[in-house]
PDB file of C-alpha atoms in Angstrom:
ATOM      1  CA  ASP A 276     -80.225 -12.181 -97.194  1.00 86.00           C
ATOM      2  CA  GLY A 277     -82.583 -12.588 -94.248  1.00 86.00           C
ATOM      3  CA  ARG A 278     -80.563 -15.451 -92.769  1.00 85.00           C
ATOM      4  CA  ALA A 279     -77.345 -13.456 -93.164  1.00 89.00           C
ATOM      5  CA  ALA A 280     -78.943 -10.488 -91.399  1.00 92.00           C
ATOM      6  CA  CYS A 281     -80.049 -12.710 -88.503  1.00 89.00           C
ATOM      7  CA  SER A 282     -76.538 -14.142 -88.150  1.00 89.00           C
ATOM      8  CA  ARG A 283     -75.073 -10.635 -88.121  1.00 93.00           C
ATOM      9  CA  ALA A 284     -77.625  -9.534 -85.521  1.00 92.00           C
ATOM     10  CA  ALA A 285     -76.672 -12.509 -83.351  1.00 90.00           C
ATOM     11  CA  GLU A 286     -73.001 -11.608 -83.584  1.00 91.00           C
ATOM     12  CA  LEU A 287     -73.707  -8.007 -82.543  1.00 94.00           C
ATOM     13  CA  ALA A 288     -75.826  -9.300 -79.650  1.00 92.00           C
ATOM     14  CA  ARG A 289     -72.923 -11.470 -78.497  1.00 90.00           C
ATOM     15  CA  GLN A 290     -70.620  -8.462 -78.546  1.00 91.00           C
ATOM     16  CA  LEU A 291     -73.133  -6.614 -76.385  1.00 94.00           C
ATOM     17  CA  GLY A 292     -73.543  -9.611 -74.102  1.00 89.00           C
ATOM     18  CA  ASP A 293     -77.313  -9.368 -74.502  1.00 93.00           C
ATOM     19  CA  ALA A 294     -79.050 -12.768 -74.192  1.00 93.00           C
ATOM     20  CA  VAL A 295     -82.446 -11.272 -75.070  1.00 95.00           C
ATOM     21  CA  LEU A 296     -81.152  -9.944 -78.388  1.00 95.00           C
ATOM     22  CA  ILE A 297     -79.473 -13.294 -79.101  1.00 94.00           C
ATOM     23  CA  ALA A 298     -82.824 -14.964 -78.494  1.00 95.00           C
ATOM     24  CA  GLU A 299     -84.632 -12.524 -80.785  1.00 95.00           C
ATOM     25  CA  ALA A 300     -82.062 -13.148 -83.521  1.00 94.00           C
ATOM     26  CA  GLY A 301     -82.541 -16.898 -83.136  1.00 93.00           C
ATOM     27  CA  LEU A 302     -86.312 -16.592 -83.336  1.00 95.00           C
ATOM     28  CA  ALA A 303     -86.026 -14.384 -86.417  1.00 94.00           C
ATOM     29  CA  LEU A 304     -83.751 -16.957 -88.039  1.00 91.00           C
ATOM     30  CA  GLY A 305     -86.326 -19.630 -87.275  1.00 89.00           C
ATOM     31  CA  ALA A 306     -89.365 -17.617 -88.366  1.00 87.00           C
ATOM     32  CA  GLU A 307     -89.948 -19.922 -91.349  1.00 84.00           C
ATOM     33  CA  ILE A 308     -90.629 -23.576 -90.514  1.00 84.00           C
ATOM     34  CA  SER A 309     -88.908 -26.002 -92.898  1.00 81.00           C
ATOM     35  CA  PRO A 310     -90.012 -29.551 -91.984  1.00 80.00           C
ATOM     36  CA  GLY A 311     -87.305 -32.188 -92.233  1.00 82.00           C
ATOM     37  CA  VAL A 312     -84.514 -29.622 -92.509  1.00 84.00           C
ATOM     38  CA  VAL A 313     -82.309 -29.383 -89.401  1.00 88.00           C
ATOM     39  CA  SER A 314     -80.148 -26.261 -89.420  1.00 87.00           C
ATOM     40  CA  GLU A 315     -77.142 -26.628 -87.141  1.00 91.00           C
ATOM     41  CA  THR A 316     -76.690 -22.845 -87.208  1.00 89.00           C
ATOM     42  CA  MET A 317     -80.234 -22.269 -85.979  1.00 91.00           C
ATOM     43  CA  VAL A 318     -80.052 -24.999 -83.341  1.00 94.00           C
ATOM     44  CA  ASN A 319     -76.767 -23.653 -81.960  1.00 92.00           C
ATOM     45  CA  LEU A 320     -78.107 -20.100 -81.837  1.00 93.00           C
ATOM     46  CA  LEU A 321     -81.317 -21.122 -80.063  1.00 95.00           C
ATOM     47  CA  GLU A 322     -79.389 -23.259 -77.574  1.00 96.00           C
ATOM     48  CA  GLU A 323     -77.050 -20.340 -76.895  1.00 94.00           C
ATOM     49  CA  ALA A 324     -80.030 -18.061 -76.355  1.00 94.00           C
ATOM     50  CA  LEU A 325     -81.714 -20.518 -74.004  1.00 94.00           C
ATOM     51  CA  ALA A 326     -78.553 -20.895 -71.939  1.00 94.00           C
ATOM     52  CA  GLY A 327     -78.234 -17.127 -71.553  1.00 94.00           C
ATOM     53  CA  LEU A 328     -81.845 -16.350 -70.601  1.00 95.00           C
ATOM     54  CA  PRO A 329     -83.030 -16.356 -66.968  1.00 94.00           C
ATOM     55  CA  ARG A 330     -84.369 -19.776 -65.994  1.00 93.00           C
ATOM     56  CA  GLU A 331     -87.642 -18.500 -64.575  1.00 95.00           C
ATOM     57  CA  PRO A 332     -90.659 -18.796 -66.886  1.00 96.00           C
ATOM     58  CA  SER A 333     -91.118 -15.989 -69.402  1.00 97.00           C
ATOM     59  CA  ALA A 334     -92.750 -15.486 -72.783  1.00 97.00           C
ATOM     60  CA  LEU A 335     -89.363 -15.248 -74.479  1.00 97.00           C
ATOM     61  CA  ARG A 336     -88.014 -18.396 -72.835  1.00 98.00           C
ATOM     62  CA  ALA A 337     -91.146 -20.326 -73.808  1.00 98.00           C
ATOM     63  CA  ARG A 338     -90.866 -19.141 -77.419  1.00 98.00           C
ATOM     64  CA  VAL A 339     -87.177 -20.070 -77.671  1.00 97.00           C
ATOM     65  CA  LEU A 340     -87.791 -23.467 -76.080  1.00 97.00           C
ATOM     66  CA  ALA A 341     -90.649 -24.189 -78.485  1.00 98.00           C
ATOM     67  CA  ARG A 342     -88.706 -23.145 -81.566  1.00 97.00           C
ATOM     68  CA  LEU A 343     -85.674 -25.138 -80.461  1.00 97.00           C
ATOM     69  CA  ALA A 344     -87.868 -28.221 -80.058  1.00 97.00           C
ATOM     70  CA  GLY A 345     -89.071 -27.910 -83.644  1.00 95.00           C
ATOM     71  CA  ALA A 346     -85.613 -27.091 -84.980  1.00 95.00           C
ATOM     72  CA  LEU A 347     -84.219 -30.336 -83.536  1.00 96.00           C
ATOM     73  CA  GLN A 348     -86.621 -32.615 -85.410  1.00 95.00           C
ATOM     74  CA  PRO A 349     -86.008 -35.068 -86.912  1.00 94.00           C
ATOM     75  CA  ALA A 350     -83.661 -36.068 -84.083  1.00 94.00           C
ATOM     76  CA  ARG A 351     -81.853 -39.320 -83.334  1.00 94.00           C
ATOM     77  CA  ASP A 352     -84.025 -39.509 -80.249  1.00 96.00           C
ATOM     78  CA  PRO A 353     -87.260 -37.706 -81.178  1.00 96.00           C
ATOM     79  CA  THR A 354     -88.581 -37.960 -77.628  1.00 96.00           C
ATOM     80  CA  VAL A 355     -86.119 -35.239 -76.521  1.00 96.00           C
ATOM     81  CA  PRO A 356     -87.577 -32.487 -78.759  1.00 97.00           C
ATOM     82  CA  VAL A 357     -91.084 -33.739 -77.932  1.00 98.00           C
ATOM     83  CA  GLN A 358     -90.407 -33.247 -74.237  1.00 97.00           C
ATOM     84  CA  LEU A 359     -88.993 -29.761 -74.897  1.00 97.00           C
ATOM     85  CA  ALA A 360     -92.161 -28.919 -76.838  1.00 98.00           C
ATOM     86  CA  ARG A 361     -94.378 -30.091 -73.980  1.00 98.00           C
ATOM     87  CA  GLU A 362     -92.326 -28.059 -71.504  1.00 98.00           C
ATOM     88  CA  ALA A 363     -92.677 -24.938 -73.665  1.00 98.00           C
ATOM     89  CA  ILE A 364     -96.440 -25.404 -73.995  1.00 98.00           C
ATOM     90  CA  ALA A 365     -96.861 -25.897 -70.258  1.00 98.00           C
ATOM     91  CA  MET A 366     -94.835 -22.738 -69.582  1.00 98.00           C
ATOM     92  CA  ALA A 367     -96.887 -20.713 -72.061  1.00 98.00           C
ATOM     93  CA  ARG A 368    -100.156 -21.917 -70.538  1.00 97.00           C
ATOM     94  CA  ALA A 369     -98.976 -20.933 -67.074  1.00 98.00           C
ATOM     95  CA  LEU A 370     -98.133 -17.425 -68.300  1.00 97.00           C
ATOM     96  CA  GLY A 371    -101.743 -16.933 -69.376  1.00 96.00           C
ATOM     97  CA  ASP A 372    -101.028 -14.819 -72.480  1.00 97.00           C
ATOM     98  CA  PRO A 373    -102.995 -15.957 -75.589  1.00 97.00           C
ATOM     99  CA  ASP A 374    -100.490 -14.523 -78.069  1.00 97.00           C
ATOM    100  CA  THR A 375     -97.560 -16.259 -76.385  1.00 98.00           C
ATOM    101  CA  LEU A 376     -99.525 -19.505 -76.262  1.00 98.00           C
ATOM    102  CA  ARG A 377    -100.406 -19.229 -79.964  1.00 98.00           C
ATOM    103  CA  VAL A 378     -96.786 -18.702 -81.030  1.00 97.00           C
ATOM    104  CA  VAL A 379     -95.546 -21.468 -78.744  1.00 98.00           C
ATOM    105  CA  LEU A 380     -98.179 -23.976 -79.889  1.00 98.00           C
ATOM    106  CA  TYR A 381     -97.362 -23.195 -83.508  1.00 97.00           C
ATOM    107  CA  ALA A 382     -93.606 -23.676 -83.031  1.00 96.00           C
ATOM    108  CA  ALA A 383     -93.832 -26.620 -80.640  1.00 97.00           C
ATOM    109  CA  GLY A 384     -96.263 -28.380 -82.950  1.00 96.00           C
ATOM    110  CA  SER A 385     -93.484 -28.963 -85.469  1.00 94.00           C
ATOM    111  CA  ALA A 386     -91.665 -31.079 -82.853  1.00 96.00           C
ATOM    112  CA  LEU A 387     -94.777 -33.169 -82.197  1.00 97.00           C
ATOM    113  CA  VAL A 388     -95.618 -33.996 -85.826  1.00 93.00           C
ATOM    114  CA  ASP A 389     -94.991 -37.702 -86.607  1.00 90.00           C
ATOM    115  CA  TYR A 390     -93.756 -38.425 -83.069  1.00 95.00           C
ATOM    116  CA  ALA A 391     -96.320 -37.510 -80.402  1.00 96.00           C
ATOM    117  CA  PRO A 392     -99.579 -39.496 -80.213  1.00 96.00           C
ATOM    118  CA  PRO A 393    -102.026 -38.208 -82.838  1.00 96.00           C
ATOM    119  CA  ALA A 394    -104.723 -37.470 -80.230  1.00 97.00           C
ATOM    120  CA  GLU A 395    -102.301 -35.185 -78.376  1.00 97.00           C
ATOM    121  CA  ARG A 396    -101.319 -33.468 -81.618  1.00 98.00           C
ATOM    122  CA  LEU A 397    -104.968 -33.043 -82.573  1.00 98.00           C
ATOM    123  CA  ASP A 398    -105.662 -31.076 -79.385  1.00 98.00           C
ATOM    124  CA  VAL A 399    -102.564 -28.907 -79.869  1.00 98.00           C
ATOM    125  CA  ASN A 400    -103.331 -28.183 -83.514  1.00 98.00           C
ATOM    126  CA  GLN A 401    -107.018 -27.453 -82.944  1.00 98.00           C
ATOM    127  CA  GLU A 402    -106.047 -24.906 -80.298  1.00 98.00           C
ATOM    128  CA  THR A 403    -103.381 -23.458 -82.588  1.00 98.00           C
ATOM    129  CA  LEU A 404    -105.972 -23.018 -85.329  1.00 98.00           C
ATOM    130  CA  ARG A 405    -108.467 -21.360 -82.981  1.00 98.00           C
ATOM    131  CA  LEU A 406    -105.906 -18.871 -81.654  1.00 98.00           C
ATOM    132  CA  ALA A 407    -104.516 -18.186 -85.138  1.00 98.00           C
ATOM    133  CA  GLN A 408    -108.035 -17.447 -86.413  1.00 98.00           C
ATOM    134  CA  LEU A 409    -108.620 -15.019 -83.547  1.00 98.00           C
ATOM    135  CA  ALA A 410    -105.323 -13.281 -84.325  1.00 98.00           C
ATOM    136  CA  GLY A 411    -105.869 -13.298 -88.108  1.00 97.00           C
ATOM    137  CA  GLU A 412    -102.568 -15.147 -88.661  1.00 97.00           C
ATOM    138  CA  ARG A 413    -103.282 -16.894 -91.954  1.00 96.00           C
ATOM    139  CA  LEU A 414     -99.936 -18.685 -92.352  1.00 95.00           C
ATOM    140  CA  GLN A 415    -100.329 -20.167 -88.890  1.00 96.00           C
ATOM    141  CA  MET A 416    -103.895 -21.119 -89.780  1.00 97.00           C
ATOM    142  CA  PHE A 417    -102.624 -22.917 -92.867  1.00 97.00           C
ATOM    143  CA  ARG A 418     -99.972 -24.857 -90.957  1.00 96.00           C
ATOM    144  CA  ALA A 419    -102.494 -25.835 -88.285  1.00 97.00           C
ATOM    145  CA  ARG A 420    -104.938 -27.121 -90.904  1.00 97.00           C
ATOM    146  CA  LEU A 421    -102.148 -29.014 -92.636  1.00 96.00           C
ATOM    147  CA  ARG A 422    -101.206 -30.724 -89.371  1.00 97.00           C
ATOM    148  CA  LEU A 423    -104.849 -31.439 -88.609  1.00 98.00           C
ATOM    149  CA  PHE A 424    -105.221 -33.171 -91.974  1.00 97.00           C
ATOM    150  CA  VAL A 425    -102.478 -35.608 -90.970  1.00 96.00           C
ATOM    151  CA  ASP A 426    -103.834 -36.026 -87.441  1.00 97.00           C
ATOM    152  CA  HIS A 427    -107.322 -36.910 -88.672  1.00 97.00           C
ATOM    153  CA  LEU A 428    -105.950 -39.410 -91.171  1.00 96.00           C
ATOM    154  CA  GLU A 429    -103.848 -41.132 -88.517  1.00 96.00           C
ATOM    155  CA  LEU A 430    -106.931 -41.345 -86.310  1.00 97.00           C
ATOM    156  CA  GLY A 431    -108.943 -42.838 -89.185  1.00 96.00           C
ATOM    157  CA  ASP A 432    -111.298 -39.860 -89.498  1.00 97.00           C
ATOM    158  CA  VAL A 433    -111.210 -39.366 -93.273  1.00 96.00           C
ATOM    159  CA  PHE A 434    -114.236 -37.049 -93.288  1.00 97.00           C
ATOM    160  CA  SER A 435    -112.527 -34.554 -90.963  1.00 97.00           C
ATOM    161  CA  ALA A 436    -109.289 -35.003 -92.923  1.00 97.00           C
ATOM    162  CA  ASP A 437    -111.024 -34.104 -96.176  1.00 97.00           C
ATOM    163  CA  ALA A 438    -112.653 -31.092 -94.517  1.00 97.00           C
ATOM    164  CA  ALA A 439    -109.233 -29.916 -93.308  1.00 97.00           C
ATOM    165  CA  LEU A 440    -107.808 -30.457 -96.804  1.00 98.00           C
ATOM    166  CA  ALA A 441    -110.598 -28.420 -98.412  1.00 97.00           C
ATOM    167  CA  ALA A 442    -110.042 -25.580 -95.931  1.00 97.00           C
ATOM    168  CA  LEU A 443    -106.269 -25.517 -96.372  1.00 96.00           C
ATOM    169  CA  THR A 444    -106.661 -25.606-100.167  1.00 97.00           C
ATOM    170  CA  GLU A 445    -108.980 -22.589-100.052  1.00 97.00           C
ATOM    171  CA  LEU A 446    -106.501 -20.769 -97.832  1.00 97.00           C
ATOM    172  CA  ALA A 447    -103.573 -21.715-100.105  1.00 96.00           C
ATOM    173  CA  ASN A 448    -105.423 -20.229-103.068  1.00 96.00           C
ATOM    174  CA  GLU A 449    -105.961 -17.018-101.095  1.00 96.00           C
ATOM    175  CA  LEU A 450    -102.313 -16.808-100.015  1.00 95.00           C
ATOM    176  CA  ARG A 451    -100.996 -17.617-103.523  1.00 92.00           C
ATOM    177  CA  ARG A 452     -97.622 -18.627-102.108  1.00 91.00           C
ATOM    178  CA  PRO A 453     -95.746 -21.502-103.809  1.00 91.00           C
ATOM    179  CA  ARG A 454     -95.059 -23.513-100.661  1.00 90.00           C
ATOM    180  CA  GLN A 455     -98.686 -23.498 -99.536  1.00 93.00           C
ATOM    181  CA  LEU A 456     -99.940 -24.328-103.033  1.00 94.00           C
ATOM    182  CA  TRP A 457     -97.408 -27.170-103.202  1.00 93.00           C
ATOM    183  CA  TYR A 458     -98.565 -28.637 -99.897  1.00 94.00           C
ATOM    184  CA  ALA A 459    -102.204 -28.497-100.952  1.00 96.00           C
ATOM    185  CA  ALA A 460    -101.479 -30.238-104.258  1.00 96.00           C
ATOM    186  CA  MET A 461     -99.360 -32.979-102.676  1.00 94.00           C
ATOM    187  CA  PHE A 462    -101.935 -33.690 -99.984  1.00 96.00           C
ATOM    188  CA  HIS A 463    -104.641 -33.944-102.639  1.00 97.00           C
ATOM    189  CA  ALA A 464    -102.385 -36.383-104.492  1.00 97.00           C
ATOM    190  CA  ALA A 465    -101.940 -38.435-101.324  1.00 95.00           C
ATOM    191  CA  ARG A 466    -105.688 -38.643-100.720  1.00 96.00           C
ATOM    192  CA  ALA A 467    -106.302 -39.558-104.353  1.00 97.00           C
ATOM    193  CA  VAL A 468    -103.818 -42.444-104.115  1.00 97.00           C
ATOM    194  CA  GLN A 469    -105.403 -43.526-100.847  1.00 94.00           C
ATOM    195  CA  SER A 470    -108.824 -43.543-102.519  1.00 94.00           C
ATOM    196  CA  GLY A 471    -107.657 -45.369-105.652  1.00 96.00           C
ATOM    197  CA  ARG A 472    -108.116 -42.312-107.893  1.00 97.00           C
ATOM    198  CA  PHE A 473    -104.754 -42.662-109.602  1.00 97.00           C
ATOM    199  CA  ALA A 474    -105.435 -40.332-112.542  1.00 97.00           C
ATOM    200  CA  ASP A 475    -106.361 -37.583-110.092  1.00 97.00           C
ATOM    201  CA  ALA A 476    -103.223 -38.354-108.098  1.00 97.00           C
ATOM    202  CA  GLU A 477    -101.012 -37.896-111.167  1.00 97.00           C
ATOM    203  CA  ARG A 478    -102.773 -34.643-112.004  1.00 97.00           C
ATOM    204  CA  TRP A 479    -102.260 -33.234-108.509  1.00 96.00           C
ATOM    205  CA  GLU A 480     -98.663 -34.450-108.423  1.00 94.00           C
ATOM    206  CA  GLN A 481     -97.936 -32.659-111.699  1.00 94.00           C
ATOM    207  CA  ARG A 482     -99.498 -29.505-110.314  1.00 93.00           C
ATOM    208  CA  ALA A 483     -97.189 -29.726-107.299  1.00 91.00           C
ATOM    209  CA  LEU A 484     -94.159 -30.198-109.544  1.00 90.00           C
ATOM    210  CA  ASP A 485     -95.192 -27.209-111.656  1.00 90.00           C
ATOM    211  CA  VAL A 486     -95.528 -25.044-108.544  1.00 88.00           C
ATOM    212  CA  GLY A 487     -92.194 -26.198-107.155  1.00 78.00           C
ATOM    213  CA  ALA A 488     -90.135 -25.824-110.304  1.00 73.00           C
ATOM    214  CA  HIS A 489     -87.489 -23.083-110.278  1.00 55.00           C
ATOM    215  CA  ARG A 490     -88.391 -21.901-106.766  1.00 61.00           C
ATOM    216  CA  ASP A 491     -85.658 -20.929-104.325  1.00 63.00           C
ATOM    217  CA  ASP A 492     -87.292 -22.705-101.398  1.00 63.00           C
ATOM    218  CA  PRO A 493     -85.479 -25.465 -99.456  1.00 58.00           C
ATOM    219  CA  VAL A 494     -88.696 -27.413 -98.851  1.00 58.00           C
ATOM    220  CA  LEU A 495     -89.732 -27.320-102.510  1.00 60.00           C
ATOM    221  CA  GLN A 496     -86.241 -28.089-103.758  1.00 56.00           C
ATOM    222  CA  LEU A 497     -86.077 -31.050-101.371  1.00 53.00           C
ATOM    223  CA  SER A 498     -89.167 -32.471-103.059  1.00 52.00           C
ATOM    224  CA  LEU A 499     -87.975 -32.196-106.664  1.00 48.00           C
TER     225      LEU A 499
END
């Protein structure tokens, strides 16, 4: 229903010839990050919005650019969304508004995952976490911790990775949302396999499957 409402809002914005409203509809459509799922509808809407906005730097342009970068991944050439993400971050920093920077870092970070150097991602995600904590944005805090878990592992820092995993698990239990509980369980399973604790891995995997069963969530359904 939410996606249908966003599409209808975009159509009304087109009729009004209002690029700002088209951009807001695109950002609303992309409010939920679904890793690995590329929505052509969302990409087209964000590209349309970007083309219609003034080219000078603005908070709205930075937000659209960042969300478009994430929406394009995984891309045939992942360096293109990565460059868009870096451009959005640079624009947000220049604007000097912490809230804009937080939203842009959060959205742009989904274009950097798996593709940008882990040290670069670590800096982005640590700053995202700090700003999300200041703003009390718990879902953004969770996503930042999740990304930091991966960053630390890629950098070989298992102690920091485990600390990030413990923090995101605590937050998932507070949020009590299926997707966050699923992520926590699967990351525990991954660490258990990595550590040779195969019985623990099977237990965590089963917990993830139990959380994901019968849920109308594209990320969870993709995993089952």
